[in-house]
Amino acid sequence: MGISDFSFPIPLQTINPIDILFLLVLGVTFEFISHVASKIYSHNGRSTSSLRGGSEQQLRQELFRLKIVTAQSKERGPGAFVETSKLERAVLSKSREIKVLREHKTTRAAKAVLITTKARRAVWCGVFLCYYSIPIITTFEYTIGDDDGTSASSWNHWKSMMFPMSFLSLGLRISSIGLNGGVGALLAFWSGGTLMEKVLACF
C-alpha cells in the first residue's frame, strides 16, 4: 500500500479569483475602517467635566498634585485646617470628574460597538444579496468506489472534511444559502475581516 492509495482528489471545478480577491480586500478594508472609526468615536467624546478639566490624563495628573499638596498641608497641623479642608474637597471633586469622564467613555464605547455591529450586518446583507446564488468556488461530482460505482456529492464530502465547522458554524450555513454546492461570497468577506481583526489585535 503506497502513498498514492490515500490520495484524495480536490473537488474544485471553478474558482473566481477576482471575486475572491475583491471580497477579501472588502472585508479587510471594512474591518479596518470600523476599528479606527470605533476608536475615534470612543475617545473623542467630550463630557462637561472633560471640557472643563481636560483629558483624563490631565485630570489624573492634577489629582496627583492635589493629593501631594493636601498631604503637605496636613503635616502643618491644626493651623492649616481651613486650607486642608479646601484641598480635600478639591481632591474629591477631581475624583468625581475622572469618574464621570470614564463613565462617559464607557458609554460611548458601548454605543460605538452597537453602531459598528449594525453597519457590519448591513454590509453582510449587501454582500449576500449581490452574490446570491453566485458561488465563488464550485465543486464537481465524482465517483467514490470502483466496485459498485457509487456516486456521492463532492460538496457533501467537502463538508465532511471541514467537520465540525460545517455543522456547527451558523455563518457557514448562511453563506451557502441559495447555492447548489460551492462556497459563498460571505465566507471570503468574513475571512478578510477575521484576518484584519487578528492583525489589529496585535497592536
GROMACS .gro file of C-alpha atoms in nm:
model
  203
    1MET     CA    1   0.000   0.000   0.000
    2GLY     CA    2   0.163   0.320  -0.113
    3ILE     CA    3   0.105   0.687  -0.053
    4SER     CA    4  -0.095   0.707  -0.374
    5ASP     CA    5  -0.359   0.481  -0.220
    6PHE     CA    6  -0.451   0.762   0.019
    7SER     CA    7  -0.474   1.035  -0.243
    8PHE     CA    8  -0.788   1.243  -0.240
    9PRO     CA    9  -0.897   1.444  -0.546
   10ILE     CA   10  -0.953   1.813  -0.481
   11PRO     CA   11  -1.317   1.857  -0.590
   12LEU     CA   12  -1.278   2.209  -0.728
   13GLN     CA   13  -1.443   2.285  -1.058
   14THR     CA   14  -1.428   2.663  -1.088
   15ILE     CA   15  -1.261   2.938  -0.886
   16ASN     CA   16  -1.336   3.308  -0.929
   17PRO     CA   17  -1.008   3.472  -0.818
   18ILE     CA   18  -1.121   3.829  -0.898
   19ASP     CA   19  -1.431   3.798  -0.681
   20ILE     CA   20  -1.237   3.626  -0.404
   21LEU     CA   21  -0.969   3.898  -0.403
   22PHE     CA   22  -1.234   4.171  -0.411
   23LEU     CA   23  -1.424   4.020  -0.119
   24LEU     CA   24  -1.108   3.966   0.085
   25VAL     CA   25  -0.998   4.327   0.029
   26LEU     CA   26  -1.350   4.447   0.107
   27GLY     CA   27  -1.354   4.250   0.433
   28VAL     CA   28  -1.008   4.376   0.534
   29THR     CA   29  -1.093   4.738   0.449
   30PHE     CA   30  -1.429   4.734   0.623
   31GLU     CA   31  -1.286   4.581   0.941
   32PHE     CA   32  -1.002   4.836   0.947
   33ILE     CA   33  -1.234   5.132   0.893
   34SER     CA   34  -1.476   5.000   1.156
   35HIS     CA   35  -1.195   4.958   1.408
   36VAL     CA   36  -1.050   5.306   1.350
   37ALA     CA   37  -1.391   5.477   1.348
   38SER     CA   38  -1.490   5.298   1.669
   39LYS     CA   39  -1.170   5.408   1.844
   40ILE     CA   40  -1.209   5.768   1.730
   41TYR     CA   41  -1.574   5.780   1.835
   42SER     CA   42  -1.497   5.627   2.174
   43HIS     CA   43  -1.209   5.858   2.264
   44ASN     CA   44  -1.313   6.189   2.104
   45GLY     CA   45  -1.630   6.232   2.309
   46ARG     CA   46  -1.628   6.534   2.540
   47SER     CA   47  -1.839   6.544   2.853
   48THR     CA   48  -1.891   6.857   3.063
   49SER     CA   49  -1.613   6.757   3.300
   50SER     CA   50  -1.362   6.690   3.023
   51LEU     CA   51  -1.437   7.026   2.861
   52ARG     CA   52  -1.375   7.199   3.191
   53GLY     CA   53  -1.082   6.998   3.322
   54GLY     CA   54  -0.913   6.847   3.016
   55SER     CA   55  -0.837   6.489   2.927
   56GLU     CA   56  -0.836   6.200   3.172
   57GLN     CA   57  -0.458   6.204   3.185
   58GLN     CA   58  -0.455   6.574   3.272
   59LEU     CA   59  -0.719   6.520   3.537
   60ARG     CA   60  -0.517   6.238   3.693
   61GLN     CA   61  -0.203   6.449   3.697
   62GLU     CA   62  -0.396   6.732   3.866
   63LEU     CA   63  -0.544   6.486   4.118
   64PHE     CA   64  -0.196   6.353   4.200
   65ARG     CA   65  -0.067   6.705   4.252
   66LEU     CA   66  -0.363   6.791   4.477
   67LYS     CA   67  -0.303   6.482   4.690
   68ILE     CA   68   0.059   6.579   4.743
   69VAL     CA   69  -0.035   6.936   4.840
   70THR     CA   70  -0.307   6.804   5.071
   71ALA     CA   71  -0.061   6.572   5.246
   72GLN     CA   72   0.182   6.860   5.293
   73SER     CA   73  -0.097   7.079   5.432
   74LYS     CA   74  -0.195   6.809   5.684
   75GLU     CA   75   0.164   6.799   5.810
   76ARG     CA   76   0.136   7.165   5.913
   77GLY     CA   77  -0.118   7.067   6.176
   78PRO     CA   78  -0.439   7.234   6.300
   79GLY     CA   79  -0.320   7.577   6.190
   80ALA     CA   80  -0.380   7.481   5.825
   81PHE     CA   81  -0.719   7.320   5.889
   82VAL     CA   82  -0.914   7.553   5.657
   83GLU     CA   83  -0.668   7.516   5.371
   84THR     CA   84  -0.655   7.139   5.421
   85SER     CA   85  -1.034   7.116   5.408
   86LYS     CA   86  -1.042   7.310   5.079
   87LEU     CA   87  -0.777   7.085   4.932
   88GLU     CA   88  -0.963   6.769   5.039
   89ARG     CA   89  -1.281   6.898   4.875
   90ALA     CA   90  -1.080   6.971   4.560
   91VAL     CA   91  -0.947   6.613   4.564
   92LEU     CA   92  -1.299   6.473   4.593
   93SER     CA   93  -1.422   6.700   4.315
   94LYS     CA   94  -1.140   6.598   4.084
   95SER     CA   95  -1.204   6.230   4.159
   96ARG     CA   96  -1.570   6.274   4.065
   97GLU     CA   97  -1.471   6.441   3.737
   98ILE     CA   98  -1.247   6.147   3.649
   99LYS     CA   99  -1.527   5.902   3.733
  100VAL     CA  100  -1.778   6.091   3.517
  101LEU     CA  101  -1.531   6.107   3.230
  102ARG     CA  102  -1.462   5.733   3.247
  103GLU     CA  103  -1.835   5.654   3.257
  104HIS     CA  104  -1.884   5.880   2.957
  105LYS     CA  105  -1.611   5.698   2.764
  106THR     CA  106  -1.758   5.361   2.858
  107THR     CA  107  -2.100   5.470   2.731
  108ARG     CA  108  -1.955   5.595   2.404
  109ALA     CA  109  -1.754   5.275   2.360
  110ALA     CA  110  -2.070   5.065   2.402
  111LYS     CA  111  -2.254   5.288   2.154
  112ALA     CA  112  -1.965   5.257   1.908
  113VAL     CA  113  -1.986   4.877   1.930
  114LEU     CA  114  -2.361   4.891   1.863
  115ILE     CA  115  -2.318   5.119   1.560
  116THR     CA  116  -2.035   4.904   1.424
  117THR     CA  117  -2.241   4.588   1.466
  118LYS     CA  118  -2.535   4.736   1.276
  119ALA     CA  119  -2.307   4.860   0.997
  120ARG     CA  120  -2.137   4.520   0.976
  121ARG     CA  121  -2.471   4.339   0.945
  122ALA     CA  122  -2.585   4.584   0.678
  123VAL     CA  123  -2.271   4.513   0.473
  124TRP     CA  124  -2.323   4.140   0.523
  125CYS     CA  125  -2.674   4.170   0.382
  126GLY     CA  126  -2.542   4.372   0.088
  127VAL     CA  127  -2.277   4.114   0.003
  128PHE     CA  128  -2.527   3.830   0.044
  129LEU     CA  129  -2.781   3.994  -0.189
  130CYS     CA  130  -2.523   4.092  -0.451
  131TYR     CA  131  -2.379   3.741  -0.465
  132TYR     CA  132  -2.698   3.547  -0.401
  133SER     CA  133  -2.687   3.210  -0.584
  134ILE     CA  134  -2.341   3.303  -0.723
  135PRO     CA  135  -2.070   3.081  -0.574
  136ILE     CA  136  -1.710   3.197  -0.577
  137ILE     CA  137  -1.587   2.837  -0.572
  138THR     CA  138  -1.778   2.543  -0.716
  139THR     CA  139  -1.719   2.169  -0.689
  140PHE     CA  140  -1.785   1.885  -0.927
  141GLU     CA  141  -1.938   1.541  -0.891
  142TYR     CA  142  -1.704   1.246  -0.878
  143THR     CA  143  -1.735   0.872  -0.816
  144ILE     CA  144  -1.640   0.717  -0.485
  145GLY     CA  145  -1.557   0.343  -0.503
  146ASP     CA  146  -1.468   0.131  -0.801
  147ASP     CA  147  -1.675  -0.177  -0.726
  148ASP     CA  148  -2.031  -0.055  -0.722
  149GLY     CA  149  -1.973   0.282  -0.883
  150THR     CA  150  -2.146   0.467  -0.603
  151SER     CA  151  -2.171   0.840  -0.679
  152ALA     CA  152  -2.162   1.093  -0.399
  153SER     CA  153  -2.179   1.468  -0.389
  154SER     CA  154  -1.833   1.614  -0.371
  155TRP     CA  155  -1.977   1.909  -0.180
  156ASN     CA  156  -2.106   1.677   0.092
  157HIS     CA  157  -1.767   1.513   0.104
  158TRP     CA  158  -1.610   1.858   0.124
  159LYS     CA  159  -1.832   1.945   0.421
  160SER     CA  160  -1.737   1.623   0.595
  161MET     CA  161  -1.371   1.720   0.563
  162MET     CA  162  -1.449   2.055   0.731
  163PHE     CA  163  -1.629   1.886   1.023
  164PRO     CA  164  -1.725   2.009   1.279
  165MET     CA  165  -1.720   2.364   1.141
  166SER     CA  166  -1.951   2.272   0.854
  167PHE     CA  167  -2.217   2.155   1.102
  168LEU     CA  168  -2.159   2.384   1.399
  169SER     CA  169  -2.087   2.712   1.217
  170LEU     CA  170  -2.407   2.907   1.157
  171GLY     CA  171  -2.216   3.152   0.938
  172LEU     CA  172  -2.104   2.877   0.702
  173ARG     CA  173  -2.463   2.760   0.666
  174ILE     CA  174  -2.587   3.113   0.599
  175SER     CA  175  -2.315   3.177   0.339
  176SER     CA  176  -2.425   2.867   0.144
  177ILE     CA  177  -2.794   2.965   0.122
  178GLY     CA  178  -2.909   2.969  -0.240
  179LEU     CA  179  -2.608   2.772  -0.359
  180ASN     CA  180  -2.629   2.423  -0.500
  181GLY     CA  181  -2.287   2.332  -0.365
  182GLY     CA  182  -1.991   2.564  -0.356
  183VAL     CA  183  -1.853   2.841  -0.140
  184GLY     CA  184  -2.049   3.162  -0.087
  185ALA     CA  185  -1.919   3.518  -0.104
  186LEU     CA  186  -1.977   3.585   0.265
  187LEU     CA  187  -1.714   3.327   0.356
  188ALA     CA  188  -1.445   3.519   0.169
  189PHE     CA  189  -1.565   3.850   0.312
  190TRP     CA  190  -1.559   3.714   0.667
  191SER     CA  191  -1.213   3.566   0.607
  192GLY     CA  192  -1.077   3.908   0.516
  193GLY     CA  193  -1.241   4.067   0.819
  194THR     CA  194  -1.111   3.797   1.051
  195LEU     CA  195  -0.759   3.841   0.914
  196MET     CA  196  -0.763   4.216   0.982
  197GLU     CA  197  -0.918   4.159   1.325
  198LYS     CA  198  -0.631   3.928   1.421
  199VAL     CA  199  -0.373   4.175   1.288
  200LEU     CA  200  -0.526   4.467   1.481
  201ALA     CA  201  -0.534   4.255   1.797
  202CYS     CA  202  -0.152   4.251   1.790
  203PHE     CA  203  -0.135   4.629   1.841
   0.00000   0.00000   0.00000
